[in-house]
Amino acid sequence: MSGSAAAAPQTTQAPPSLGRKVGSAARWSLVNTVVMRLGNFVTGIILARFFLGPEAWGVYGIAQTVLLVLLSANELGVSLAIVRWEGDPRRFAPTVLTLSAASSCLLYAVLFAAAPTVAEVLGSPEASGVLRVMCLCVVLDGLSQVPAGFLTREFAQGRRMAVDALNFVLSTAVTLLLAVQGWGAMSFAWGSVVGNVAALIGCCLAAPGTLRFGWDREQARALLRFGLPLAGASMLALGVVNVDTMVVGSALDPLALGFYVLAFNISGWPVRIISEAARRVSFAGFSRLAGTPGALAAGFGRALGVVMTATVPLCVLLAALAGPVVELVYGERWLPAARALPWLMALGLVRIGCELAYDCLVAVGRRRPLIGVQGLWLLVLIPALVVGARTGGIVGVAQGHVLVAGAVVVPVFLLALHRGGIGLGTVAKAGAWPLLGGAVMAAVVLGLERYLGDGVLALLATGAAGTLVYALCVLPSRSLLRG
C-alpha cells in the first residue's frame, strides 16, 4: 500500500461491470434519497405548522450549521481513502478508524467547551445546550466512517438504504415525541443523536468486521498526506454553504434567521434529493475512471447532464411558485421566507454542478486547486453576504450568494475542470438542453400562474403543464441521458 492513490490501469474504457455497478447503485441511492427526503419534508411540515415557530427554527439552524462544519473535518479526510485507494482497504482501515475516532473526539471536546461562546457570537445564546447535544453526532459519525466507506466502495447502496431507513425512523420518532412535549429545538438534537447511534450500529452490521481499531505509523502518515487537503477543502465548502446562516444570525434578528433557515432548507430539496443520490456513487465511479482521461470526461459530462436534467424542473417550480408553495405547505406565518426562495433556488442549481465537479476533481487527485477554489469562494462571499444582510435583509443575503457563485465560482470551477481534462464543451453540452428547457418552463409557469391563480388545483395544473413543456424541450438530449 503506497501513500498516494495508485494509478488506475490504463485501458481504453472502463471495465464492463463498472457501468452496471454504478447504475444499480445510483438507482438504489436515488430511491433511498427520495424516500428519506420526503420523510424529512413531511416531518418538517408537521413541526413548522404545529410545534415550532421561527425562533426555534433559527436555533436549530445555528446548531445544524455548526454541526455540518465540524462534520466536514471530523475525520481529517482520511476516510475517503477507503473508497479511493487501490488494494485491499482492510489493510489500512484500522488506522483510518483510529485517526477518525481520535479527531472526532477532540473536535467534540473543543466544541463542548466553546459552545456558549460560539452561540453568543452567532447571535443565538440559547443554542448552547442544543449545540452540546447535537454535536455528539460528530463522534458517532467519526466511528461510522469506515464501515460506511466500505459500503460506498462496494456500491452497496441497497444495504445503505436499510441503514438510512433505520436512522430516519428512530430520529423522526424521537424528534416528534420531544417536540410534542415542548422541548423545542432540543428535540432535533436528541433525535439526531438517536438516529446516528442507529446508523452506526446499522453500518457495522451491513459491513461486518470493519469497526476495528489499529495503528500503523507509515499508513497514518500516508493517510494524513492524502486526507488533510481534502478535509481543508471540505471544511471550506461547508463554510461556503453555511456562512450565510452565521451572517443572518449575527446581523439580523432571530425571527429573520428562522425565516431564512426555512427558505434555505426548501431550496435544498433538489440538492439533497438529486445531488446527494448522485454523490454517493459519483466519487467511486470517477475514481475508477481517473486513469483514462477520455472516459472520465465522457462520464462527467453524462453525470452532469443527468443531474441537471433532473434538477432544473424542481428548481424552476419552487422559484416561480415560491409564495403559493410556502403558504400552502407551511402556513401564512412563514410567507416572509418566500421572498428569498427564488434566489436560493438559483444558488441550489449552481451548487449541484459545483458539487459534482468537486467529486470529479478529488477523484483525479487535484486537491490543491479545490482548496484554492473553496477559499476564494468563502473569501469573496463573506463581505457580499454582510453587505446583502444590511441592505436587503434575508433577500439581500440570498442575492449576494447568487452573485458570487455566478460571477466568481462557476468560472473558476470551469478552469479547474479544464486543467483536469474536462473541457468547456463537455460542460456546455451537458447543461444546454436542461437550461433551455428551464427557461421555457419558467415562462410557461409564470404565465399560467397569473391566469389560473394559486389554488391547490391551479398549482397542480401549472406544475404539470410546466413539467410537460420541459420534458419536450429536453427530448433531444435523451441519447446522452440513456448513455
XYZ file of C-alpha atoms in Angstrom:
483
model
C 0.000 0.000 0.000
C 1.523 3.327 -1.008
C 0.888 6.761 0.433
C -0.985 8.017 -2.607
C -3.701 6.565 -4.667
C -2.315 4.085 -7.151
C -2.933 4.822 -10.777
C -5.805 3.004 -12.375
C -4.951 0.539 -15.129
C -4.535 2.214 -18.497
C -7.404 0.894 -20.533
C -9.419 2.396 -23.320
C -12.673 2.012 -21.474
C -13.988 1.191 -18.013
C -14.449 -2.446 -17.103
C -17.767 -3.753 -18.435
C -19.092 -4.413 -14.934
C -18.486 -0.858 -13.708
C -21.421 0.631 -15.597
C -23.783 -1.957 -14.175
C -22.467 -1.418 -10.653
C -22.787 2.357 -10.904
C -26.231 2.118 -12.498
C -27.568 -0.225 -9.850
C -26.025 1.805 -7.026
C -27.380 5.045 -8.489
C -30.907 3.637 -8.658
C -30.766 2.428 -5.064
C -29.225 5.715 -3.971
C -31.909 7.757 -5.726
C -34.740 5.702 -4.216
C -33.088 5.956 -0.811
C -32.608 9.712 -1.027
C -36.099 10.430 -2.357
C -37.788 8.318 0.322
C -35.686 9.762 3.155
C -36.051 13.354 1.977
C -39.792 13.042 1.500
C -39.992 11.704 5.024
C -37.931 14.632 6.322
C -40.064 17.011 4.280
C -43.287 15.762 5.856
C -41.723 15.829 9.327
C -40.568 19.412 8.778
C -44.061 20.471 7.741
C -45.607 18.944 10.862
C -43.049 20.596 13.132
C -43.267 24.025 11.459
C -47.053 24.133 11.307
C -47.894 22.813 14.761
C -44.973 22.766 17.192
C -42.048 25.068 16.315
C -42.027 28.760 15.472
C -39.422 30.755 13.511
C -37.314 31.429 16.629
C -36.933 27.715 17.469
C -36.221 27.013 13.797
C -33.453 29.607 13.925
C -31.836 27.963 16.971
C -31.939 24.623 15.172
C -30.401 26.252 12.088
C -27.464 27.581 14.105
C -26.824 24.190 15.721
C -27.119 22.399 12.385
C -24.694 24.832 10.778
C -22.022 24.267 13.422
C -22.544 20.506 13.224
C -22.122 20.433 9.445
C -18.923 22.460 9.598
C -17.493 20.077 12.208
C -18.576 17.029 10.226
C -16.658 18.313 7.218
C -13.370 17.809 9.061
C -14.185 15.369 11.834
C -12.178 12.517 10.294
C -9.433 14.654 8.666
C -10.440 13.451 5.193
C -8.742 10.083 5.690
C -11.934 8.027 5.320
C -12.037 8.774 1.577
C -9.001 6.517 1.226
C -11.357 3.577 1.861
C -13.116 4.461 -1.403
C -10.231 5.868 -3.436
C -7.089 3.828 -2.717
C -6.273 0.704 -4.664
C -5.673 -2.635 -2.959
C -7.390 -4.272 -0.020
C -8.792 -1.493 2.209
C -8.906 -3.822 5.223
C -5.126 -3.447 5.456
C -5.312 0.240 6.343
C -8.920 0.539 7.621
C -7.959 0.088 11.326
C -5.582 3.052 11.104
C -8.271 5.097 9.353
C -10.717 4.300 12.151
C -8.246 5.258 14.871
C -7.467 8.599 13.228
C -11.147 9.296 12.572
C -12.266 8.463 16.112
C -9.454 10.435 17.770
C -10.014 13.582 15.701
C -13.799 13.385 16.196
C -13.498 13.136 19.980
C -11.049 16.032 20.058
C -13.339 18.221 17.954
C -16.298 17.469 20.213
C -14.313 18.278 23.345
C -13.344 21.672 21.895
C -16.938 22.361 20.831
C -18.319 21.366 24.240
C -16.042 23.883 25.958
C -16.645 26.640 23.407
C -20.408 26.137 22.912
C -21.581 29.186 24.952
C -19.122 31.479 23.172
C -19.980 30.105 19.720
C -23.719 30.501 20.346
C -23.220 34.070 21.609
C -21.112 35.088 18.599
C -23.703 33.649 16.213
C -26.449 35.698 17.826
C -28.295 32.805 19.466
C -27.152 32.312 23.106
C -29.959 29.827 23.759
C -28.389 27.456 21.202
C -25.545 26.497 23.570
C -27.216 23.427 25.080
C -28.539 22.324 21.701
C -25.017 22.556 20.289
C -23.552 20.358 23.018
C -26.136 17.635 22.445
C -26.395 17.741 18.654
C -22.646 17.734 18.124
C -22.373 14.333 19.791
C -23.151 13.276 16.219
C -19.575 14.295 15.344
C -18.189 11.415 17.422
C -20.777 8.939 16.140
C -20.111 9.983 12.548
C -16.363 9.572 13.029
C -16.864 5.990 14.197
C -19.168 5.139 11.278
C -16.891 6.497 8.518
C -15.006 3.247 7.907
C -17.989 0.854 7.608
C -19.868 3.475 5.551
C -16.805 3.823 3.313
C -16.806 0.092 2.622
C -20.473 0.280 1.574
C -19.678 3.146 -0.812
C -16.611 1.388 -2.255
C -18.653 -1.733 -2.975
C -21.574 0.290 -4.433
C -23.744 -1.394 -1.768
C -26.447 1.266 -1.783
C -29.202 -1.273 -1.089
C -27.676 -2.006 2.302
C -27.058 1.707 2.804
C -30.754 2.365 2.256
C -31.648 -0.046 5.068
C -29.219 1.776 7.396
C -30.620 5.187 6.478
C -34.188 3.973 6.940
C -33.363 2.834 10.481
C -31.733 6.199 11.184
C -34.730 8.097 9.833
C -37.422 6.139 11.663
C -35.775 6.406 15.071
C -34.599 10.028 14.752
C -38.010 11.177 13.492
C -39.889 9.330 16.220
C -37.733 10.856 18.970
C -37.877 14.360 17.442
C -41.679 14.343 17.135
C -42.165 12.864 20.603
C -39.999 15.525 22.243
C -41.470 18.356 20.130
C -44.987 17.383 21.235
C -43.778 17.594 24.831
C -42.448 21.129 24.270
C -38.708 20.525 24.008
C -38.356 22.992 21.104
C -35.068 22.923 19.176
C -33.652 20.382 21.625
C -35.991 17.793 20.099
C -33.940 17.990 16.880
C -30.721 17.489 18.828
C -31.730 14.321 20.665
C -33.448 12.962 17.559
C -30.213 13.385 15.599
C -28.172 11.635 18.285
C -30.507 8.636 18.460
C -30.578 8.377 14.657
C -26.783 8.461 14.425
C -26.434 5.739 17.054
C -28.782 3.596 14.972
C -26.806 4.401 11.796
C -23.524 3.381 13.433
C -24.971 0.048 14.514
C -26.547 -0.469 11.080
C -23.296 0.281 9.213
C -21.408 -2.199 11.391
C -23.985 -4.902 10.656
C -24.025 -4.093 6.915
C -20.209 -4.129 6.685
C -19.160 -6.690 9.333
C -15.615 -6.734 10.631
C -14.818 -3.157 9.587
C -15.072 -1.484 13.014
C -11.577 -2.494 14.093
C -9.044 -0.152 15.650
C -5.363 -0.387 14.794
C -2.269 1.704 14.186
C 0.476 1.789 11.609
C 2.704 4.862 11.654
C 3.586 4.766 7.959
C -0.050 4.269 6.988
C -1.055 7.141 9.254
C 1.428 9.493 7.583
C 0.246 8.492 4.127
C -3.399 8.858 5.137
C -2.843 12.329 6.563
C -0.970 13.426 3.416
C -3.934 12.191 1.401
C -6.725 13.378 3.684
C -5.753 16.738 5.164
C -6.062 18.683 1.876
C -9.474 17.069 1.340
C -10.559 17.923 4.881
C -9.479 21.518 4.331
C -11.370 21.757 1.053
C -14.402 20.093 2.587
C -14.421 22.459 5.553
C -14.191 25.432 3.217
C -17.022 24.004 1.107
C -19.241 23.580 4.161
C -18.271 27.059 5.279
C -19.463 28.398 1.941
C -22.833 26.690 2.322
C -23.352 27.647 5.970
C -21.697 31.019 6.493
C -24.938 32.719 5.441
C -26.737 31.318 8.486
C -23.991 32.731 10.684
C -24.220 36.127 8.995
C -28.026 36.264 9.286
C -27.865 35.131 12.926
C -25.355 37.817 13.895
C -26.601 40.678 11.682
C -30.394 40.236 11.842
C -32.936 39.195 14.482
C -33.907 35.612 15.457
C -37.183 35.874 13.528
C -35.366 36.667 10.278
C -32.960 33.797 10.977
C -35.871 31.373 11.308
C -37.371 32.515 8.002
C -34.015 32.275 6.250
C -33.276 28.787 7.599
C -36.662 27.560 6.343
C -36.121 29.112 2.898
C -32.637 27.624 2.657
C -33.944 24.203 3.675
C -36.608 24.382 0.963
C -34.014 25.402 -1.629
C -32.006 22.345 -0.599
C -34.744 19.859 -1.547
C -33.473 19.360 -5.135
C -29.850 19.434 -3.967
C -30.457 16.776 -1.342
C -32.678 14.561 -3.468
C -30.691 14.602 -6.720
C -27.181 15.646 -5.782
C -26.926 13.527 -2.640
C -28.086 10.457 -4.551
C -25.536 11.121 -7.280
C -22.640 11.849 -4.941
C -22.980 8.534 -3.149
C -21.795 6.837 -6.330
C -20.091 9.615 -8.320
C -16.834 9.709 -6.360
C -16.392 5.948 -6.504
C -17.285 5.953 -10.200
C -14.979 8.837 -11.115
C -12.188 7.185 -9.129
C -12.444 4.079 -11.321
C -12.114 6.268 -14.447
C -9.360 8.545 -13.137
C -6.642 6.846 -15.193
C -8.471 7.182 -18.539
C -8.996 10.890 -19.347
C -11.357 10.309 -22.263
C -13.621 8.021 -20.275
C -13.518 10.396 -17.311
C -14.588 13.390 -19.427
C -17.392 11.408 -21.031
C -18.519 10.067 -17.657
C -18.530 13.519 -16.072
C -20.491 15.013 -18.961
C -23.043 12.223 -18.772
C -23.382 12.528 -14.987
C -23.731 16.310 -15.155
C -26.367 16.012 -17.881
C -28.441 13.551 -15.867
C -28.177 15.586 -12.655
C -29.027 18.885 -14.362
C -31.933 17.391 -16.293
C -33.453 16.018 -13.104
C -32.842 19.140 -11.002
C -33.789 22.064 -13.225
C -37.588 21.478 -13.217
C -37.659 21.212 -9.411
C -35.700 24.458 -9.065
C -37.909 26.274 -11.578
C -41.148 25.200 -9.901
C -40.003 26.200 -6.415
C -38.622 29.538 -7.637
C -41.593 30.540 -9.790
C -44.221 29.430 -7.253
C -42.339 30.337 -4.064
C -45.111 32.291 -2.336
C -48.003 29.896 -3.011
C -45.872 26.839 -2.168
C -44.651 28.227 1.168
C -48.138 29.354 2.212
C -49.740 26.075 1.161
C -47.162 23.835 2.791
C -46.089 25.717 5.922
C -48.827 28.257 6.546
C -49.233 32.003 6.194
C -46.917 32.946 9.069
C -43.939 31.589 7.087
C -44.596 33.720 3.975
C -41.619 36.080 4.567
C -39.371 33.102 3.801
C -40.717 33.023 0.222
C -39.056 36.327 -0.701
C -35.575 34.788 -0.543
C -36.525 31.453 -2.100
C -36.218 32.256 -5.857
C -32.633 33.441 -5.371
C -31.772 30.439 -3.222
C -33.167 28.075 -5.875
C -30.738 29.574 -8.399
C -27.966 29.022 -5.863
C -29.101 25.408 -5.394
C -28.745 24.752 -9.104
C -25.203 26.144 -9.102
C -24.324 24.088 -6.018
C -25.356 20.855 -7.691
C -22.989 21.390 -10.614
C -20.164 22.530 -8.341
C -20.526 19.523 -6.028
C -20.278 17.105 -8.941
C -17.207 18.968 -10.222
C -15.744 18.797 -6.709
C -16.088 14.999 -6.622
C -14.516 14.678 -10.061
C -11.532 16.864 -9.176
C -10.965 14.936 -5.933
C -11.094 11.648 -7.847
C -8.359 12.762 -10.273
C -6.157 13.974 -7.419
C -6.491 17.741 -7.978
C -6.890 18.522 -4.288
C -4.847 21.722 -4.033
C -6.849 23.597 -6.692
C -10.000 22.663 -4.776
C -8.707 24.343 -1.643
C -7.977 27.432 -3.717
C -11.456 27.458 -5.276
C -13.258 26.981 -1.960
C -11.022 29.503 -0.187
C -11.653 32.142 -2.871
C -15.396 31.438 -2.717
C -15.528 31.939 1.049
C -13.251 34.988 0.966
C -15.447 36.820 -1.559
C -18.711 35.539 -0.132
C -18.458 36.802 3.452
C -18.352 40.552 2.650
C -21.031 40.101 -0.029
C -23.369 38.451 2.496
C -22.698 41.077 5.176
C -23.497 43.888 2.730
C -26.551 41.998 1.493
C -27.871 41.474 5.033
C -27.510 45.156 5.895
C -29.094 46.430 2.706
C -31.728 43.821 1.870
C -32.247 41.506 4.826
C -32.595 37.820 4.000
C -33.289 38.643 0.342
C -30.026 40.575 0.138
C -28.150 37.614 1.634
C -29.630 35.272 -0.987
C -28.782 37.712 -3.794
C -25.202 38.021 -2.550
C -24.894 34.237 -2.655
C -26.028 34.056 -6.284
C -23.855 36.978 -7.407
C -20.659 35.461 -6.005
C -21.473 31.949 -7.240
C -22.250 33.045 -10.797
C -19.584 35.715 -11.274
C -16.651 34.144 -9.440
C -17.094 30.492 -8.555
C -18.506 28.960 -11.734
C -15.725 30.383 -13.971
C -13.045 29.180 -11.530
C -14.537 25.668 -11.380
C -14.691 25.566 -15.190
C -10.999 26.463 -15.340
C -10.143 23.758 -12.785
C -12.112 21.162 -14.756
C -10.384 22.220 -17.982
C -6.989 21.674 -16.380
C -8.223 18.290 -15.191
C -9.026 17.229 -18.766
C -12.724 18.149 -18.939
C -13.283 20.887 -21.482
C -15.858 23.664 -21.563
C -17.572 21.953 -24.497
C -18.335 18.884 -22.377
C -19.934 21.027 -19.668
C -21.848 23.168 -22.177
C -23.226 20.114 -23.966
C -24.409 18.610 -20.684
C -26.156 21.764 -19.478
C -27.506 23.314 -22.689
C -30.794 21.446 -23.061
C -31.753 21.462 -19.349
C -31.117 25.215 -19.080
C -33.053 25.950 -22.272
C -35.911 23.775 -21.047
C -35.832 25.532 -17.675
C -36.127 28.969 -19.278
C -39.137 27.890 -21.353
C -40.682 26.159 -18.340
C -40.305 29.274 -16.172
C -42.102 31.408 -18.759
C -44.964 28.895 -19.003
C -45.322 28.514 -15.208
C -45.329 32.270 -14.528
C -47.856 32.861 -17.303
C -50.202 30.119 -16.132
C -49.980 31.242 -12.512
C -51.241 34.711 -13.452
C -54.062 33.158 -15.445
C -55.089 30.238 -13.207
C -54.315 31.646 -9.742
C -52.643 29.905 -6.813
C -55.227 27.434 -5.515
C -54.216 23.826 -4.950
C -55.717 22.560 -8.209
C -54.347 25.557 -10.103
C -50.841 24.900 -8.757
C -51.058 21.230 -9.726
C -52.203 22.129 -13.245
C -49.496 24.783 -13.600
C -46.795 22.418 -12.391
C -47.959 19.603 -14.663
C -48.062 21.861 -17.722
C -44.624 23.317 -16.983
C -43.121 19.860 -16.478
C -44.603 18.624 -19.749
C -43.133 21.572 -21.640
C -39.772 20.960 -20.002
C -39.828 17.264 -20.931
C -40.457 18.176 -24.572
C -37.561 20.659 -24.523
C -35.016 18.129 -23.212
C -36.057 15.281 -25.526
C -33.131 15.957 -27.931
C -30.702 15.064 -25.124
C -32.204 11.638 -24.449
C -29.333 9.792 -26.137
C -26.831 11.389 -23.728
C -29.021 10.592 -20.738
C -29.506 7.000 -21.854
C -25.779 6.548 -22.126
